Short mmCIF file of C-alpha atoms in Angstrom, two decimals:
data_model
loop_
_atom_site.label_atom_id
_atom_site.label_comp_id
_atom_site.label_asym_id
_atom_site.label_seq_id
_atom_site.Cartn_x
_atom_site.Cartn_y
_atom_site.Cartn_z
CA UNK I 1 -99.54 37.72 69.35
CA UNK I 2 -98.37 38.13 65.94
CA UNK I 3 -98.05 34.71 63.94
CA UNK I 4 -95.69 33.91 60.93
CA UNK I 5 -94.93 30.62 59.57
CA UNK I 6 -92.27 29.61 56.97
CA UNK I 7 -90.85 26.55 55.06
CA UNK I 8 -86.99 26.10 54.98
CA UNK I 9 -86.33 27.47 51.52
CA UNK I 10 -86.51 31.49 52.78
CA UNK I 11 -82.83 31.81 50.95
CA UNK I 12 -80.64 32.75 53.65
CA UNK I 13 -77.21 32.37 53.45
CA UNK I 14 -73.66 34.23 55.10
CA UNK I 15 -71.60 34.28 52.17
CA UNK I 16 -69.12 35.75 54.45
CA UNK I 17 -68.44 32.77 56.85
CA UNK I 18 -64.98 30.67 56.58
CA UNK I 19 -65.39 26.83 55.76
CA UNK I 20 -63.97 25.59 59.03
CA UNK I 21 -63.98 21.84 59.26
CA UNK I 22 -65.63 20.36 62.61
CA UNK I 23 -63.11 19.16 64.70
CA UNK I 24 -64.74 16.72 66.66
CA UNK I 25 -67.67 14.92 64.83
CA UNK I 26 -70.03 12.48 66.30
CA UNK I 27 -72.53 9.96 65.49
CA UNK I 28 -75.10 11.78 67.59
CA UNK I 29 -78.72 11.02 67.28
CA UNK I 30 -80.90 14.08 66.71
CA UNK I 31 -78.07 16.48 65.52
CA UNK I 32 -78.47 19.16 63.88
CA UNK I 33 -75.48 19.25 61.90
CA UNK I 34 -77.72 18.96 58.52
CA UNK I 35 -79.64 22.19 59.03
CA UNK I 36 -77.28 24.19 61.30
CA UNK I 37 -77.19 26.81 58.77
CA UNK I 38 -80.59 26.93 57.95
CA UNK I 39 -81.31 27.21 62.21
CA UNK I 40 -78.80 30.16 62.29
CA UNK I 41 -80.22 31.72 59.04
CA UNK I 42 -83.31 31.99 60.53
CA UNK I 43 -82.28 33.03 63.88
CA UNK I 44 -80.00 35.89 62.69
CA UNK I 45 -83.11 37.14 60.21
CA UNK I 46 -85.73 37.28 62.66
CA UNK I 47 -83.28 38.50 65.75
CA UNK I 48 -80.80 41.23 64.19
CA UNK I 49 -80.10 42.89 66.98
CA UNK I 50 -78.31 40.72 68.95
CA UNK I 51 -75.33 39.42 69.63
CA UNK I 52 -74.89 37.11 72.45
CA UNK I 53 -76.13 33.06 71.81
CA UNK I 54 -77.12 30.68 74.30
CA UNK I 55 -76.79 26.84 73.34
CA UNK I 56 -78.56 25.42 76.26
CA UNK I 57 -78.72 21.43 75.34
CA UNK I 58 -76.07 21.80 73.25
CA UNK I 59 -75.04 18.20 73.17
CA UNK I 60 -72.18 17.56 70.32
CA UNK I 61 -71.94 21.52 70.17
CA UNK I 62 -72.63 21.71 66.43
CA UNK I 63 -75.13 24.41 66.40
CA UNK I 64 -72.90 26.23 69.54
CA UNK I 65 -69.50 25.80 67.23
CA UNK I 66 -71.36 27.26 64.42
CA UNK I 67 -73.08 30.41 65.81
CA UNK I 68 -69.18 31.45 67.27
CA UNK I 69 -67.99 31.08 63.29
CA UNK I 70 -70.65 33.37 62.86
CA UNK I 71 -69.45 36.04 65.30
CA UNK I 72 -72.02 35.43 68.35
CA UNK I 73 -70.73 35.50 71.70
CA UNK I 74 -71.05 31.86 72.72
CA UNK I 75 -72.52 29.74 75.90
CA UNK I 76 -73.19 26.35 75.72
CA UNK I 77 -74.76 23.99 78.54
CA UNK I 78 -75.52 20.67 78.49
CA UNK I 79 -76.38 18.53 81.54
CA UNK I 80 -74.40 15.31 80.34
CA UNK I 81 -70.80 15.41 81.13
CA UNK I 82 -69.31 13.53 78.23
CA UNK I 83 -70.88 16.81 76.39
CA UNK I 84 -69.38 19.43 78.67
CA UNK I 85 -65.55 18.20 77.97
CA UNK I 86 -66.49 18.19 73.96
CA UNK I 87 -67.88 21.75 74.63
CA UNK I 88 -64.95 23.10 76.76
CA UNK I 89 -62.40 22.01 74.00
CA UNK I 90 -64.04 23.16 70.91
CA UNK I 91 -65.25 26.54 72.02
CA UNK I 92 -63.03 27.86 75.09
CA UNK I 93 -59.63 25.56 76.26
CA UNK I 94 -56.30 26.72 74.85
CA UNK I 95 -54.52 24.43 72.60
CA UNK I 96 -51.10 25.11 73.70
CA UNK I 97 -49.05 21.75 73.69
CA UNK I 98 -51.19 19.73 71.30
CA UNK I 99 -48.44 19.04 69.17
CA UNK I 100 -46.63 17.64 72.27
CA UNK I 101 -49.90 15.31 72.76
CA UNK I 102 -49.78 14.54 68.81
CA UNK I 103 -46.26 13.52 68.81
CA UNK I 104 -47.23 11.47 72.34
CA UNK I 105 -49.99 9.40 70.93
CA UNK I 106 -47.99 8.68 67.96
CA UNK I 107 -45.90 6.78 69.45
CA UNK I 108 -47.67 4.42 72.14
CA UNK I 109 -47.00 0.73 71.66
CA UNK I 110 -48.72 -2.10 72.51
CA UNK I 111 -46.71 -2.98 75.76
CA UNK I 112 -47.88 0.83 77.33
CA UNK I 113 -51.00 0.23 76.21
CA UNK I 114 -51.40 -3.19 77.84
CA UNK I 115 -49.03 -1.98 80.75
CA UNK I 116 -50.16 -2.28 84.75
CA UNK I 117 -53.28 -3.67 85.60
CA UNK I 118 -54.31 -3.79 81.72
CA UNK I 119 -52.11 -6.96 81.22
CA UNK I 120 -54.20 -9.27 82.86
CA UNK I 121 -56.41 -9.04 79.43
CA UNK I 122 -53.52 -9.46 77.02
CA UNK I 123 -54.04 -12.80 76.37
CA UNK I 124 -57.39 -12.55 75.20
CA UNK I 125 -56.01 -9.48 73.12
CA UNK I 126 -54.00 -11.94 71.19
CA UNK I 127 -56.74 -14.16 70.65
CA UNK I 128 -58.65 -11.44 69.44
CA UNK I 129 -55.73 -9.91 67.00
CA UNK I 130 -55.29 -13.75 65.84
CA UNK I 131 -59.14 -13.54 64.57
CA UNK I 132 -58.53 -10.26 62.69
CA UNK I 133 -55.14 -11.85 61.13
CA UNK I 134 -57.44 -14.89 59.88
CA UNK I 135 -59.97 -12.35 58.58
CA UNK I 136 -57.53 -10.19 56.67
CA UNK I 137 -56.35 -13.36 55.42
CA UNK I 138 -59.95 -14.62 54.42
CA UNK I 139 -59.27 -17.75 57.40
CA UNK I 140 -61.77 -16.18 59.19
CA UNK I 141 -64.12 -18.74 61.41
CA UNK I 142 -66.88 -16.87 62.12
CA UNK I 143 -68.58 -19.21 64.86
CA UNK I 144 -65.51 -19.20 66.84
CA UNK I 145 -65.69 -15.90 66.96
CA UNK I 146 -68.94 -15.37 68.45
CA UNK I 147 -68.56 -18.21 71.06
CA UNK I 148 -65.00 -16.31 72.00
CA UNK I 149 -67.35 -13.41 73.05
CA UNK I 150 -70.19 -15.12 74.12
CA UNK I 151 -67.89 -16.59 77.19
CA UNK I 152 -66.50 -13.10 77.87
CA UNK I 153 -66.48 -12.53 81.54
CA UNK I 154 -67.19 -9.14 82.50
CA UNK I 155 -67.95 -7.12 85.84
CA UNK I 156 -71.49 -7.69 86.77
CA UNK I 157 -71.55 -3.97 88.52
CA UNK I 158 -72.10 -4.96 91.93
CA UNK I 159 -70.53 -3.12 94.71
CA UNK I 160 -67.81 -6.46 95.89
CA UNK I 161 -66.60 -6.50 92.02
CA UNK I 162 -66.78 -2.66 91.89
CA UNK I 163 -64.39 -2.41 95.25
CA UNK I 164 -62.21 -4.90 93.74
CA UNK I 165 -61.36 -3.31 90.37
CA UNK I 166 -60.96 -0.21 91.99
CA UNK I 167 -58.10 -1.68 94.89
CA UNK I 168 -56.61 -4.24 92.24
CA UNK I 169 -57.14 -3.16 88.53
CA UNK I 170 -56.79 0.58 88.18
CA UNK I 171 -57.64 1.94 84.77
CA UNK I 172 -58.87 -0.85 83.03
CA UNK I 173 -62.77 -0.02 83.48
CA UNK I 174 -63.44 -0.60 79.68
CA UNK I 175 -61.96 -3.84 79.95
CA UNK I 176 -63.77 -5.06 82.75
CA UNK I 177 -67.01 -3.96 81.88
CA UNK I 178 -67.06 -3.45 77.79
CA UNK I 179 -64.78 -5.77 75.87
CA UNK I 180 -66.39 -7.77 73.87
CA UNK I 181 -69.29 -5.68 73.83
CA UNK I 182 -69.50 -2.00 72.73
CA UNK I 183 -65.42 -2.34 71.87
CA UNK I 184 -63.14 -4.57 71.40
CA UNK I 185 -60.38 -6.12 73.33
CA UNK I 186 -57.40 -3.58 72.30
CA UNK I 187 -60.09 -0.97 71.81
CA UNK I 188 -61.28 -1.15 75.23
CA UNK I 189 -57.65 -0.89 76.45
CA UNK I 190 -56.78 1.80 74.12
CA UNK I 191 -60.04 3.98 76.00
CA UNK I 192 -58.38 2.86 79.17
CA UNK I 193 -54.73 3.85 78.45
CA UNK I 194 -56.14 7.07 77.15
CA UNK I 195 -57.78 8.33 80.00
CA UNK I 196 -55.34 7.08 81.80
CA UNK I 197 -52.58 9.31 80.14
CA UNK I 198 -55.08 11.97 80.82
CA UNK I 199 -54.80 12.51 84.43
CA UNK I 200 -51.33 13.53 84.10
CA UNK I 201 -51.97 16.42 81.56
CA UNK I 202 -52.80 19.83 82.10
CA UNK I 203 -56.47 20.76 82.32
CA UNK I 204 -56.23 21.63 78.74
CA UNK I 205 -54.68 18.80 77.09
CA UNK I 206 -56.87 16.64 79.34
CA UNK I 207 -59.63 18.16 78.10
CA UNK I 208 -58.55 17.84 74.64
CA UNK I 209 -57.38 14.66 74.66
CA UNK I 210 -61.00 13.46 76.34
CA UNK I 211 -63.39 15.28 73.90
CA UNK I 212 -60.91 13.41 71.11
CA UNK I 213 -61.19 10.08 72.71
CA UNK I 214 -65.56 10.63 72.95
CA UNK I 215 -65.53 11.86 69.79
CA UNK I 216 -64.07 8.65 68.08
CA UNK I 217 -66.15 6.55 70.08
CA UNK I 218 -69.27 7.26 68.99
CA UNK I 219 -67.68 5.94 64.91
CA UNK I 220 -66.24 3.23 66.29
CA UNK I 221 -68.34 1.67 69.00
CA UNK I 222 -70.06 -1.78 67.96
CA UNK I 223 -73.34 -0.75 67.47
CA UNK I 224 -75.09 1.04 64.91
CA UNK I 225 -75.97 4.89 65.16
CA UNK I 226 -75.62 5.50 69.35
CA UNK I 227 -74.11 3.51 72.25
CA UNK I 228 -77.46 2.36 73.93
CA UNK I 229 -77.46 -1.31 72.24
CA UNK I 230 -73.95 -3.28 71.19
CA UNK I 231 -74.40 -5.69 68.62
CA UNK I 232 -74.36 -9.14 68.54
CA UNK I 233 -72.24 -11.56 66.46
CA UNK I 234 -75.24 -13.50 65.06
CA UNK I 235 -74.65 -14.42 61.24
CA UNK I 236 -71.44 -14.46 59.91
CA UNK I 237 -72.20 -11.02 57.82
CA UNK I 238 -72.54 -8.71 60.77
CA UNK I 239 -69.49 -10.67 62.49
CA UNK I 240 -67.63 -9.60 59.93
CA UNK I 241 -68.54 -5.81 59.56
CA UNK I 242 -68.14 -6.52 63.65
CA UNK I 243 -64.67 -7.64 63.76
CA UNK I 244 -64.01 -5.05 61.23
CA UNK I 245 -64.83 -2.25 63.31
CA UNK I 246 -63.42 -3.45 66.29
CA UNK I 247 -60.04 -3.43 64.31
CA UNK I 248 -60.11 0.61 64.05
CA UNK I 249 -57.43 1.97 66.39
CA UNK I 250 -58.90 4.42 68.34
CA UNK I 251 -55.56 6.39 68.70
CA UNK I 252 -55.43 7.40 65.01
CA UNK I 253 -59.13 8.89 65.17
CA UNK I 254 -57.86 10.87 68.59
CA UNK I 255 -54.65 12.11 66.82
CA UNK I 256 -56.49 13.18 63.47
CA UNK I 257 -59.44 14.88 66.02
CA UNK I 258 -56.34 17.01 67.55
CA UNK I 259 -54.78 17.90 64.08
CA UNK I 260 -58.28 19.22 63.36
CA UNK I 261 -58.56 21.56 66.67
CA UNK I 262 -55.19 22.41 66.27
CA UNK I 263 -56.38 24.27 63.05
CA UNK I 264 -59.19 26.30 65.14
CA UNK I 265 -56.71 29.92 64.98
CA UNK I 266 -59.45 32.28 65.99
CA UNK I 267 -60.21 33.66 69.29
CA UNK I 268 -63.05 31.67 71.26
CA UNK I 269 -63.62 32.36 74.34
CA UNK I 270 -66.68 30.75 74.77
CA UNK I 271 -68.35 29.80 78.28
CA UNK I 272 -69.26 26.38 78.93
CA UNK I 273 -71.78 25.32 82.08
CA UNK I 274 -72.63 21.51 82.82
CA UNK I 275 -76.06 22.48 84.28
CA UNK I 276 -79.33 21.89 84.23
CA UNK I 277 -81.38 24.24 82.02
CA UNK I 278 -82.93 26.12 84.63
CA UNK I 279 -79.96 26.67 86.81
CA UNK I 280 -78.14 27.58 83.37
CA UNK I 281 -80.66 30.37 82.91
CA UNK I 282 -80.06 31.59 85.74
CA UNK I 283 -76.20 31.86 85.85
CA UNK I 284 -76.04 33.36 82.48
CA UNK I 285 -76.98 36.67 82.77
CA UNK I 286 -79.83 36.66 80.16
CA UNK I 287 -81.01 39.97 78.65
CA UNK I 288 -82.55 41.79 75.34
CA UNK I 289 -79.57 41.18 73.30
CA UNK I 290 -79.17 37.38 74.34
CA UNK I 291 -80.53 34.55 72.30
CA UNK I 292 -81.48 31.13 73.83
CA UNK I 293 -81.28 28.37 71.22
CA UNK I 294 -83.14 25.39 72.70
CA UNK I 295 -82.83 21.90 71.73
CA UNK I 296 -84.11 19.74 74.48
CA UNK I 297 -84.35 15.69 74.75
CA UNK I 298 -87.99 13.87 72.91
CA UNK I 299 -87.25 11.50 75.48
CA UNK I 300 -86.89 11.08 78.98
CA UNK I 301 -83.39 9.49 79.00
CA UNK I 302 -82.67 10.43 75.68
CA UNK I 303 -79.17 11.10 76.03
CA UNK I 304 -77.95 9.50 79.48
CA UNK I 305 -78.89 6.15 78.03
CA UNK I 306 -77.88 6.41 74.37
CA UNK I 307 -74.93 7.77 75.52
CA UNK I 308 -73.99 6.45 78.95
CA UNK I 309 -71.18 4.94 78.20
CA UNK I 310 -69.18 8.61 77.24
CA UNK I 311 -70.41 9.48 80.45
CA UNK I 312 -68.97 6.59 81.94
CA UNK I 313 -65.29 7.25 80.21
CA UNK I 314 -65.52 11.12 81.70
CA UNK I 315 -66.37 10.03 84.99
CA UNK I 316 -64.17 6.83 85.10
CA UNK I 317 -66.61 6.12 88.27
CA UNK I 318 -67.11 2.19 88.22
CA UNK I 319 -70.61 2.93 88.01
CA UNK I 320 -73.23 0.22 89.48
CA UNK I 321 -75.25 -1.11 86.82
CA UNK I 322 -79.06 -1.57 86.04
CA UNK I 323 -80.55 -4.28 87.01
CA UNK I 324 -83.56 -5.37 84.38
CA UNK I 325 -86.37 -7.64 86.93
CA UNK I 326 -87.88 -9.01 83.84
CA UNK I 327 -84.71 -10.82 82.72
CA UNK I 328 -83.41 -11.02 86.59
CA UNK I 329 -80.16 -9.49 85.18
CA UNK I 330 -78.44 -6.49 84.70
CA UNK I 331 -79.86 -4.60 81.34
CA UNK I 332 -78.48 -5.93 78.01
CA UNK I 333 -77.02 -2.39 77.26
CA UNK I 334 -75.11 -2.41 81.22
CA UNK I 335 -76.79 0.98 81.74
CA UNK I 336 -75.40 3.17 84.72
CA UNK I 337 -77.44 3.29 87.54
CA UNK I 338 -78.81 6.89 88.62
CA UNK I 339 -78.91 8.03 84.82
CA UNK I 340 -80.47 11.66 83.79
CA UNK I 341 -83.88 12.12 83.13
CA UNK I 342 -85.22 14.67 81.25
CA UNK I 343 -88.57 16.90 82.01
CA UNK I 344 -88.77 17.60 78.78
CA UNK I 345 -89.06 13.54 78.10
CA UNK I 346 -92.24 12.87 79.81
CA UNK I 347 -95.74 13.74 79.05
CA UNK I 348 -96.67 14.65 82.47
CA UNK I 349 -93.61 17.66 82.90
CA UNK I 350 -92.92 18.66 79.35
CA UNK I 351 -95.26 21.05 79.18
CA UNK I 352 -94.49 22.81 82.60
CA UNK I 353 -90.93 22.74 81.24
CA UNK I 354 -91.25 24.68 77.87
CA UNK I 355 -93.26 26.81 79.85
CA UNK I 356 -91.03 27.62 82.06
CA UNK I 357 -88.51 28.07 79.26
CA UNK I 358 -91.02 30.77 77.31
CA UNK I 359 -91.15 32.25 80.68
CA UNK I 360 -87.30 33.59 80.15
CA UNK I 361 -88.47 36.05 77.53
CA UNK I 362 -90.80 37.82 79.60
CA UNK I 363 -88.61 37.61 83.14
CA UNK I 364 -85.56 38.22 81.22
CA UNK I 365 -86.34 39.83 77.56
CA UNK I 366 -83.87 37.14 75.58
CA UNK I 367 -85.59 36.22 72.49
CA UNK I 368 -86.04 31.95 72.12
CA UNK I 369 -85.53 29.54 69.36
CA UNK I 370 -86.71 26.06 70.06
CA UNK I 371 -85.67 23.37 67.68
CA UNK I 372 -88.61 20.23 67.82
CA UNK I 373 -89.77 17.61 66.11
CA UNK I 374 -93.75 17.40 67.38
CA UNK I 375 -94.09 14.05 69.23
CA UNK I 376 -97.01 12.65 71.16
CA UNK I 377 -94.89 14.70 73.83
CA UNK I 378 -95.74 17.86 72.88
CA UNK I 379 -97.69 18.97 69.54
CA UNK I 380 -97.59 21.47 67.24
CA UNK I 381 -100.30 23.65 68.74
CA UNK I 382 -98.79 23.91 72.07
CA UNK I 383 -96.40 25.94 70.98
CA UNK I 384 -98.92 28.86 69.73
CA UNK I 385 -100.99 27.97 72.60
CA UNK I 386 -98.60 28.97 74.95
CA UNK I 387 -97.65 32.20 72.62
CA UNK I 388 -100.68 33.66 72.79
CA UNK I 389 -101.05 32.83 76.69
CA UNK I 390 -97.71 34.17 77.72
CA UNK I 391 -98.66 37.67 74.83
CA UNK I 392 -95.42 36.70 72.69
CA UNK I 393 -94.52 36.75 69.07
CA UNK I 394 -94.18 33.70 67.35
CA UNK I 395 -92.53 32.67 64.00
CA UNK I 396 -92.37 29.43 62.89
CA UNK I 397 -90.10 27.97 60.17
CA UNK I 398 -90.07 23.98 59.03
CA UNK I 399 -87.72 22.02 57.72
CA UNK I 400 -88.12 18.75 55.99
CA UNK I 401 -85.69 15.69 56.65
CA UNK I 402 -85.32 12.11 55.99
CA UNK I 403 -83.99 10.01 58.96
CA UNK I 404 -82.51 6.81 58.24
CA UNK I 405 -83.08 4.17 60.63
CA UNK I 406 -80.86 2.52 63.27
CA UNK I 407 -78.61 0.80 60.77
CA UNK I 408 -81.18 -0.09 59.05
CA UNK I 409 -82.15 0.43 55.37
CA UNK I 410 -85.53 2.23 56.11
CA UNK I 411 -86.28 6.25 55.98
CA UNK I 412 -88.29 8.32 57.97
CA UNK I 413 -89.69 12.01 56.40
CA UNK I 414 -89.75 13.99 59.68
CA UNK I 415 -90.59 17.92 59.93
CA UNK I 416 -88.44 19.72 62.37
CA UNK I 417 -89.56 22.83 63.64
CA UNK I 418 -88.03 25.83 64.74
CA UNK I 419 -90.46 28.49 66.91
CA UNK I 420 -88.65 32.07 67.27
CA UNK I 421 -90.53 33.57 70.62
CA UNK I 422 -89.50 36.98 72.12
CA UNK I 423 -92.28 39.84 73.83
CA UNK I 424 -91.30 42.73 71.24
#
């Protein structure tokens, strides 16, 4: 086994590459969209000779939408659906008709957004836009405010209110089980509406129009960096910022996310699975001039509970809910029952899984990169460890990065690290 290691500042930059602005952003907790370039510098300087690049958690698609600017032929996967729509519009749907969907969205009023079963919640809408009108106009009574949402009724998940909704309320899922919580009132109608409107597009503008709507949820959801806690009116200061972001209209943030995929003129042609990673391995037709970019969950429901409620919007399922025996209630965050759990999140499989993933280079020749931040998970030393067991070459590079906490004014200094295995 031959060993390198390196620190982040080896110098490598594409000169060449296009500023392209990325279309649909999110608040997404362990993205990479600091040190894409420094991942795809040191992927394209230890692995010239290939040409083909394999996202296979590619989550928000960052590192996926990147490596295509670059020139790499481009498959992402990612088990969670709410990814697989984001993927499927940024690196392989046609955008044929978006200024049809533009022009649509521009012009949506109230009354269709509150029309059919969505009118049974206008009233409290009006409440609501009455305690935004007192804010702008510094009337604002906070404590009202938090009592109006403390006495929110919402669907408890079982399968009686879950039969209901579905026979008598049609698309207004976010209303019944989110106002008040992650969104607010108009916002959780707006996310109805939307997806809504969806159904009767093509596959393309659906999918457009979906990975727009996720996209904007994740900066304007009431919480603070990922949708796995909503935040609490509690002192009139976070009320405030509260109400405040609950008065974003999500339909601007879809339309300006369209503008900015309208402006993606270059061929893509990317493939796009919804797999897990071993299937995925398997479907993609792996070989010596194929690069596997792996950057897989620290925790076992890393993603399907940070981000359960995107999944929820893409599968508009009326999902049963978690209940929490401790507090003899459904969980505080309304989880989705049956959520995705990760190998690569617990102690007891993680190891069998990265070894399974090393595996690929010897059963298939691709050459790995594995983006990780060492955890009591997995350490450092695993990684050579299995190396030298399975006879491959290993570089290592590190990067150094301050995390910010949840909302919170406190930093982390975390080293990520990115091991470059292949059996040449």
């Amino acid at each position: 086994m031959n060993l390198s290691i390196q620190h982040s500042d080896f110098g490598l930059k594409n000169t060449d590459i296009t500023p392209i602005k990325f279309p649909l952003p999110m608040q997404y907790m362990g993205g990479k969209g600091r040190i894409v370039d420094k991942i795809l510098d040191g992927i394209s300087s230890r692995f010239t000779k290939t040409n083909k690049f394999i996202d296979l958690f590619a989550g928000s698609g960052v590192v996926s939408f990147e490596a295509m600017l670059r020139g790499y032929q481009v498959s992402a996967n990612d088990i969670q659906p709410y990814s697989s729509v984001v993927l499927s519009s940024m690196l392989n749907f046609s955008l044929d008709g978006i200024d049809y969907l533009i022009n649509k969205l521009s012009n949506i009023s109230d009354n269709e957004i509150f029309s059919h079963a969505r009118n049974n919640y206008l009233a409290d809408y009006n409440i609501e836009r009455n305690f935004i009108n007192d804010l702008n106009k510094n009337l604002f009574n906070w404590d009202n405010y938090r009592n109006f949402c403390e006495s929110t009724f919402l669907c408890s998940g079982k399968k009686s209110e879950i039969d209901y909704l579905k026979k008598h309320e049609q698309w207004s899922l976010f209303l019944a089980y989110y106002r008040n919580t992650y969104f607010g009132i108009k916002q959780s109608a707006e996310i109805d509406y939307l997806r809504e409107l969806s159904e009767g597009l093509d596959e393309n503008l659906k999918c457009h129009l979906m990975a727009s709507v996720i996209s904007s949820l994740t900066y304007c959801v009431s919480s603070t960096t990922h949708l796995a806690q909503f935040l609490k009116p509690t002192t009139e200061k976070n009320t405030i910022c509260l109400l405040k972001k609950r008065a974003l209209k999500i339909t601007d943030m879809v339309i300006q996310r369209l503008k900015l995929l309208k402006k993606l003129n270059f061929y893509r042609g990317g493939v796009v699975l919804n797999s897990d990673f071993k299937d995925a391995i398997k479907d993609l037709n792996l070989s010596s001039n194929c690069i596997v970019y792996a950057d897989p969950p620290y925790f076992k429901e890393h993603y399907s509970r940070y981000y359960h409620v995107l999944d929820t919007f893409v599968l508009y399922d009326y999902p049963e809910l978690t209940f929490n025996k401790r507090i003899n209630g459904i969980t505080k965050g309304r989880y989705r029952k049956n959520r995705i759990v990760s190998d690569f999140g617990k102690k007891n499989t993680a190891r069998n899984a990265f070894s399974e993933l090393c595996d690929s280079c010897n059963i298939y020749g691709n050459k790995l990169a594995i983006s990780y931040a060492c955890s009591s998970i997995v350490e450092k030393d695993f990684f050579y460890n299995i190396a030298k067991e399975k006879h491959l070459d290993l570089n290592v590079l590190e990067f150094e990065l301050v995390h910010t906490g949840q909302g919170q004014a406190r930093h982390k200094k975390v080293t990520e690290f990115l091991f470059l295995l292949s059996n040449e």
